[in-house]
Amino acid sequence: MTWRATVLTLYPEMFPGVLGLSLAGKALGEGKWELAPIDIRSFATDKHRSVDDTPAGGGAGMVMRADMAAAAIDAGRADAAPGTPTLYMSPRGKPLTQNRTRELAEGPGVLVLCGRFEGVDERVLEARDIEEVSIGDYVLSGGELAAQVLIDACVRILPGVTGNEVSLDEESFSSGLLEYPHYTRPREWEGRAIPEVLLSGDHGKIAKWRREKAESLTKARHPDLWQKHGKQKS
Ligand code: SAH
């Protein structure tokens, strides 16, 4: 069965967006994954097709109505493969990690609700067993970009999407470390040479150099990850 991303959004025309180009776009064209945007507005019941309303208790902005969000979710679920998790992109969510991305990529797909305005009525999140996922500690104007980030991260690790599977094992986070630095031609550029060891042809030495670089980078830039890595090894 093909991995499928169903996206519930007020802006279906934002899809495929960046997912229509390069690696993800090529794989989409080849049928290696499927994308199904669903317009939340098509579940509106009044003639203005409104799906949002003012927040109970007052305050700025608008909130997506529970009944319309739920109708969209239920329609999406009816169409999605059994076991497909329902996610709500939200700055309050659990931060997305490579581990979670891998789990999602190994499953049948994702059903993603994109918020707009101030977000969605809390009751729908409770009633539909929804996992809130954040892509970082900042606030976007809508969930569509966040959904594209999540889907891109999943699609690139689907079997047969990235040609060179080995590169996936070595990249940042997979080994619990950030990745080592890369170099290519020219051999010397603006007075900077490629580290000698990389030109030595000695694969053992190269692997050792890369491991050391990955460790020192992780230690300096991502102390949390470095600590976790140390614990895993001991
Ligand atoms: N009032 C909310 C922010 C709403 S932003 C709050 O303060 O928490 C509007 C929509 O953008 C959200 O419903 C969510 O779907 C999306 N969004 C914004 N920031 C995000 C982030 N960091 N990660 C994932 N989705 C985000």
CSV table of C-alpha atoms and ligand atoms in Angstrom, one decimal:
chain,number,residue,atom,x,y,z
A,1,MET,CA,0.0,0.0,0.0
A,2,THR,CA,1.2,3.5,-0.9
A,3,TRP,CA,2.2,5.8,1.9
A,4,ARG,CA,-0.4,8.6,1.9
A,5,ALA,CA,-0.5,12.1,3.4
A,6,THR,CA,-4.0,13.4,3.8
A,7,VAL,CA,-4.0,17.2,4.6
A,8,LEU,CA,-7.0,19.1,6.0
A,9,THR,CA,-6.5,22.7,5.2
A,10,LEU,CA,-8.3,26.0,4.4
A,11,TYR,CA,-5.8,26.4,1.6
A,12,PRO,CA,-5.7,23.3,-0.5
A,13,GLU,CA,-4.0,25.3,-3.3
A,14,MET,CA,-0.9,25.6,-1.1
A,15,PHE,CA,-0.3,21.9,-1.9
A,16,PRO,CA,1.8,20.2,-3.1
A,17,GLY,CA,3.8,23.4,-2.7
A,18,VAL,CA,7.5,22.6,-2.1
A,19,LEU,CA,6.5,18.9,-2.0
A,20,GLY,CA,5.8,19.1,-5.8
A,21,LEU,CA,9.5,19.7,-6.6
A,22,SER,CA,12.9,17.9,-6.3
A,23,LEU,CA,13.1,14.7,-4.4
A,24,ALA,CA,9.6,14.6,-2.9
A,25,GLY,CA,8.0,15.9,-6.2
A,26,LYS,CA,9.7,13.3,-8.3
A,27,ALA,CA,8.6,10.5,-5.9
A,28,LEU,CA,5.1,11.9,-5.9
A,29,GLY,CA,5.1,11.8,-9.8
A,30,GLU,CA,6.3,8.2,-9.7
A,31,GLY,CA,3.5,7.2,-7.3
A,32,LYS,CA,5.9,6.3,-4.4
A,33,TRP,CA,3.6,8.3,-2.1
A,34,GLU,CA,0.3,10.0,-2.4
A,35,LEU,CA,-1.0,13.4,-1.3
A,36,ALA,CA,-4.7,14.2,-0.7
A,37,PRO,CA,-5.5,17.7,0.3
A,38,ILE,CA,-9.0,18.2,1.7
A,39,ASP,CA,-10.6,21.6,1.8
A,40,ILE,CA,-12.0,22.2,5.4
A,41,ARG,CA,-14.3,24.9,4.0
A,42,SER,CA,-16.2,22.3,2.0
A,43,PHE,CA,-17.6,21.2,5.4
A,44,ALA,CA,-19.1,24.6,6.1
A,45,THR,CA,-22.8,24.7,6.4
A,46,ASP,CA,-23.8,28.4,5.9
A,47,LYS,CA,-23.8,30.3,2.7
A,48,HIS,CA,-20.7,32.3,3.6
A,49,ARG,CA,-18.9,29.0,4.1
A,50,SER,CA,-17.5,30.2,7.4
A,51,VAL,CA,-15.5,27.7,9.5
A,52,ASP,CA,-14.3,30.0,12.3
A,53,ASP,CA,-15.9,32.1,15.0
A,54,THR,CA,-14.9,34.5,17.8
A,55,PRO,CA,-13.2,32.9,20.9
A,56,ALA,CA,-15.4,32.1,23.8
A,57,GLY,CA,-14.3,34.3,26.7
A,58,GLY,CA,-13.3,37.1,24.3
A,59,GLY,CA,-9.9,38.1,23.0
A,60,ALA,CA,-8.2,38.6,19.7
A,61,GLY,CA,-8.6,36.5,16.6
A,62,MET,CA,-10.8,33.7,15.4
A,63,VAL,CA,-11.0,30.0,16.3
A,64,MET,CA,-11.8,27.1,13.9
A,65,ARG,CA,-15.1,25.6,14.9
A,66,ALA,CA,-15.1,22.1,16.4
A,67,ASP,CA,-18.0,20.8,14.3
A,68,MET,CA,-16.4,21.7,11.0
A,69,ALA,CA,-12.9,20.6,11.9
A,70,ALA,CA,-14.4,17.3,13.2
A,71,ALA,CA,-16.4,16.8,9.9
A,72,ALA,CA,-13.2,17.3,7.9
A,73,ILE,CA,-11.2,14.9,10.2
A,74,ASP,CA,-13.9,12.2,10.0
A,75,ALA,CA,-14.0,12.5,6.2
A,76,GLY,CA,-10.2,12.2,6.1
A,77,ARG,CA,-10.2,9.2,8.4
A,78,ALA,CA,-12.8,7.4,6.4
A,79,ASP,CA,-10.5,7.7,3.4
A,80,ALA,CA,-7.2,6.9,5.1
A,81,ALA,CA,-5.8,3.4,5.7
A,82,PRO,CA,-6.5,1.9,9.2
A,83,GLY,CA,-3.8,2.9,11.7
A,84,THR,CA,-3.1,6.2,10.1
A,85,PRO,CA,-2.4,8.7,13.0
A,86,THR,CA,-4.2,12.0,13.1
A,87,LEU,CA,-1.8,14.9,13.8
A,88,TYR,CA,-2.5,18.6,14.4
A,89,MET,CA,0.3,20.9,13.6
A,90,SER,CA,0.7,23.2,16.6
A,91,PRO,CA,3.3,25.3,18.4
A,92,ARG,CA,2.0,23.6,21.6
A,93,GLY,CA,2.8,20.1,20.2
A,94,LYS,CA,5.6,17.7,21.0
A,95,PRO,CA,8.6,18.9,19.0
A,96,LEU,CA,9.1,16.8,15.8
A,97,THR,CA,12.2,14.5,15.9
A,98,GLN,CA,13.9,12.3,13.4
A,99,ASN,CA,12.7,9.3,15.5
A,100,ARG,CA,9.1,10.2,15.3
A,101,THR,CA,9.5,11.0,11.6
A,102,ARG,CA,10.9,7.5,11.1
A,103,GLU,CA,8.0,5.9,12.9
A,104,LEU,CA,5.5,7.9,10.8
A,105,ALA,CA,7.3,6.9,7.6
A,106,GLU,CA,7.1,3.2,8.5
A,107,GLY,CA,3.4,3.5,9.0
A,108,PRO,CA,0.6,3.7,6.4
A,109,GLY,CA,0.8,7.6,6.2
A,110,VAL,CA,-0.5,10.6,8.1
A,111,LEU,CA,-3.7,12.6,8.4
A,112,VAL,CA,-2.6,16.2,9.1
A,113,LEU,CA,-4.9,19.0,10.4
A,114,CYS,CA,-3.5,22.5,9.6
A,115,GLY,CA,-4.7,25.3,11.8
A,116,ARG,CA,-5.2,28.9,10.9
A,117,PHE,CA,-6.3,32.0,13.0
A,118,GLU,CA,-5.8,31.3,16.7
A,119,GLY,CA,-6.0,27.5,16.2
A,120,VAL,CA,-8.9,25.1,16.6
A,121,ASP,CA,-11.5,24.5,19.3
A,122,GLU,CA,-9.9,22.4,22.0
A,123,ARG,CA,-12.8,20.0,22.2
A,124,VAL,CA,-12.0,18.5,18.8
A,125,LEU,CA,-8.5,17.7,19.9
A,126,GLU,CA,-9.8,15.8,22.9
A,127,ALA,CA,-12.7,14.1,21.1
A,128,ARG,CA,-10.7,12.8,18.1
A,129,ASP,CA,-7.5,11.5,19.8
A,130,ILE,CA,-5.2,13.9,18.0
A,131,GLU,CA,-1.4,14.1,18.4
A,132,GLU,CA,-0.2,17.7,18.5
A,133,VAL,CA,3.1,18.2,16.7
A,134,SER,CA,5.3,21.3,16.6
A,135,ILE,CA,8.1,22.0,14.2
A,136,GLY,CA,9.8,24.5,16.6
A,137,ASP,CA,9.5,27.1,19.2
A,138,TYR,CA,8.1,29.9,17.0
A,139,VAL,CA,4.7,30.8,15.7
A,140,LEU,CA,3.7,30.4,12.0
A,141,SER,CA,0.5,31.9,10.5
A,142,GLY,CA,-0.8,28.5,9.6
A,143,GLY,CA,-0.1,24.8,9.7
A,144,GLU,CA,0.4,24.3,6.0
A,145,LEU,CA,4.2,25.0,6.0
A,146,ALA,CA,4.6,22.9,9.1
A,147,ALA,CA,2.7,20.1,7.5
A,148,GLN,CA,5.0,20.3,4.4
A,149,VAL,CA,8.0,20.1,6.7
A,150,LEU,CA,6.7,17.0,8.4
A,151,ILE,CA,5.7,15.3,5.1
A,152,ASP,CA,9.0,16.2,3.5
A,153,ALA,CA,10.9,14.7,6.4
A,154,CYS,CA,8.8,11.4,6.1
A,155,VAL,CA,8.8,11.1,2.3
A,156,ARG,CA,12.6,11.4,1.9
A,157,ILE,CA,13.1,8.3,4.0
A,158,LEU,CA,10.4,6.1,2.4
A,159,PRO,CA,11.9,3.1,0.7
A,160,GLY,CA,13.2,3.9,-2.8
A,161,VAL,CA,12.8,7.7,-2.5
A,162,THR,CA,16.4,8.7,-1.7
A,163,GLY,CA,18.6,6.7,-4.1
A,164,ASN,CA,21.5,6.2,-1.8
A,165,GLU,CA,20.1,4.5,1.3
A,166,VAL,CA,23.5,4.5,3.0
A,167,SER,CA,23.5,8.3,3.2
A,168,LEU,CA,20.4,8.1,5.4
A,169,ASP,CA,22.2,6.0,8.0
A,170,GLU,CA,25.0,8.5,8.3
A,171,GLU,CA,23.1,11.8,8.3
A,172,SER,CA,22.4,14.0,11.3
A,173,PHE,CA,20.3,12.4,14.2
A,174,SER,CA,20.3,8.9,12.7
A,175,SER,CA,23.4,7.9,14.5
A,176,GLY,CA,22.5,10.2,17.5
A,177,LEU,CA,25.1,12.8,16.3
A,178,LEU,CA,25.1,15.7,13.9
A,179,GLU,CA,26.7,15.0,10.6
A,180,TYR,CA,30.4,15.6,9.8
A,181,PRO,CA,31.3,18.4,7.3
A,182,HIS,CA,31.3,17.7,3.5
A,183,TYR,CA,33.7,19.0,0.8
A,184,THR,CA,33.8,18.7,-3.0
A,185,ARG,CA,35.7,20.4,-5.9
A,186,PRO,CA,37.6,22.6,-6.3
A,187,ARG,CA,40.4,21.1,-4.2
A,188,GLU,CA,41.5,24.5,-3.1
A,189,TRP,CA,39.0,27.5,-2.9
A,190,GLU,CA,39.8,31.0,-1.7
A,191,GLY,CA,43.0,29.6,-0.1
A,192,ARG,CA,41.1,26.9,1.7
A,193,ALA,CA,42.1,23.3,1.1
A,194,ILE,CA,40.0,20.2,1.5
A,195,PRO,CA,41.3,18.4,4.7
A,196,GLU,CA,44.2,16.2,3.6
A,197,VAL,CA,42.8,13.0,5.2
A,198,LEU,CA,39.8,13.0,2.8
A,199,LEU,CA,42.1,12.8,-0.2
A,200,SER,CA,44.2,10.1,1.3
A,201,GLY,CA,42.1,7.1,0.1
A,202,ASP,CA,42.5,5.5,3.5
A,203,HIS,CA,38.9,4.6,4.4
A,204,GLY,CA,39.6,3.7,8.0
A,205,LYS,CA,41.3,7.0,8.6
A,206,ILE,CA,38.5,8.9,6.8
A,207,ALA,CA,35.8,7.2,8.9
A,208,LYS,CA,37.7,8.0,12.1
A,209,TRP,CA,38.1,11.7,11.1
A,210,ARG,CA,34.4,11.9,10.3
A,211,ARG,CA,33.4,10.4,13.6
A,212,GLU,CA,35.6,12.8,15.5
A,213,LYS,CA,34.2,15.8,13.6
A,214,ALA,CA,30.6,14.6,14.2
A,215,GLU,CA,31.3,14.2,17.9
A,216,SER,CA,33.0,17.6,18.3
A,217,LEU,CA,30.2,19.4,16.3
A,218,THR,CA,27.5,17.7,18.4
A,219,LYS,CA,29.3,18.5,21.6
A,220,ALA,CA,29.6,22.2,20.6
A,221,ARG,CA,26.3,22.8,18.9
A,222,HIS,CA,23.8,20.4,20.5
A,223,PRO,CA,24.9,19.6,24.1
A,224,ASP,CA,21.5,17.8,24.8
A,225,LEU,CA,22.0,15.4,21.9
A,226,TRP,CA,25.6,14.8,23.0
A,227,GLN,CA,24.6,13.9,26.5
A,228,LYS,CA,22.0,11.5,25.3
A,229,HIS,CA,24.5,9.9,22.9
A,230,GLY,CA,27.0,9.5,25.8
A,231,LYS,CA,24.3,7.7,27.9
A,232,GLN,CA,23.3,5.4,25.0
A,233,LYS,CA,26.9,4.3,24.6
A,234,SER,CA,27.6,3.6,28.3
B,1,SAH,N1,-2.6,30.9,19.0
B,1,SAH,C1,-1.7,29.8,18.7
B,1,SAH,C2,-1.0,30.0,17.4
B,1,SAH,C3,-1.8,29.9,16.2
B,1,SAH,S1,-0.8,30.0,14.8
B,1,SAH,C4,-0.7,29.7,19.9
B,1,SAH,O1,-0.4,30.8,20.4
B,1,SAH,O2,-0.3,28.6,20.2
B,1,SAH,C5,-2.0,29.3,13.6
B,1,SAH,C6,-1.7,27.9,13.2
B,1,SAH,O3,-0.4,27.7,12.6
B,1,SAH,C7,-1.8,26.8,14.3
B,1,SAH,O4,-3.1,26.4,14.5
B,1,SAH,C8,-0.9,25.7,13.8
B,1,SAH,O5,-1.6,24.8,13.0
B,1,SAH,C9,0.1,26.4,12.9
B,1,SAH,N2,1.4,26.6,13.6
B,1,SAH,C10,2.0,27.8,14.0
B,1,SAH,N3,3.2,27.6,14.6
B,1,SAH,C11,3.5,26.3,14.5
B,1,SAH,C12,4.6,25.5,14.8
B,1,SAH,N4,5.7,26.0,15.5
B,1,SAH,N5,4.6,24.1,14.6
B,1,SAH,C13,3.5,23.6,14.0
B,1,SAH,N6,2.4,24.3,13.6
B,1,SAH,C14,2.4,25.6,13.8
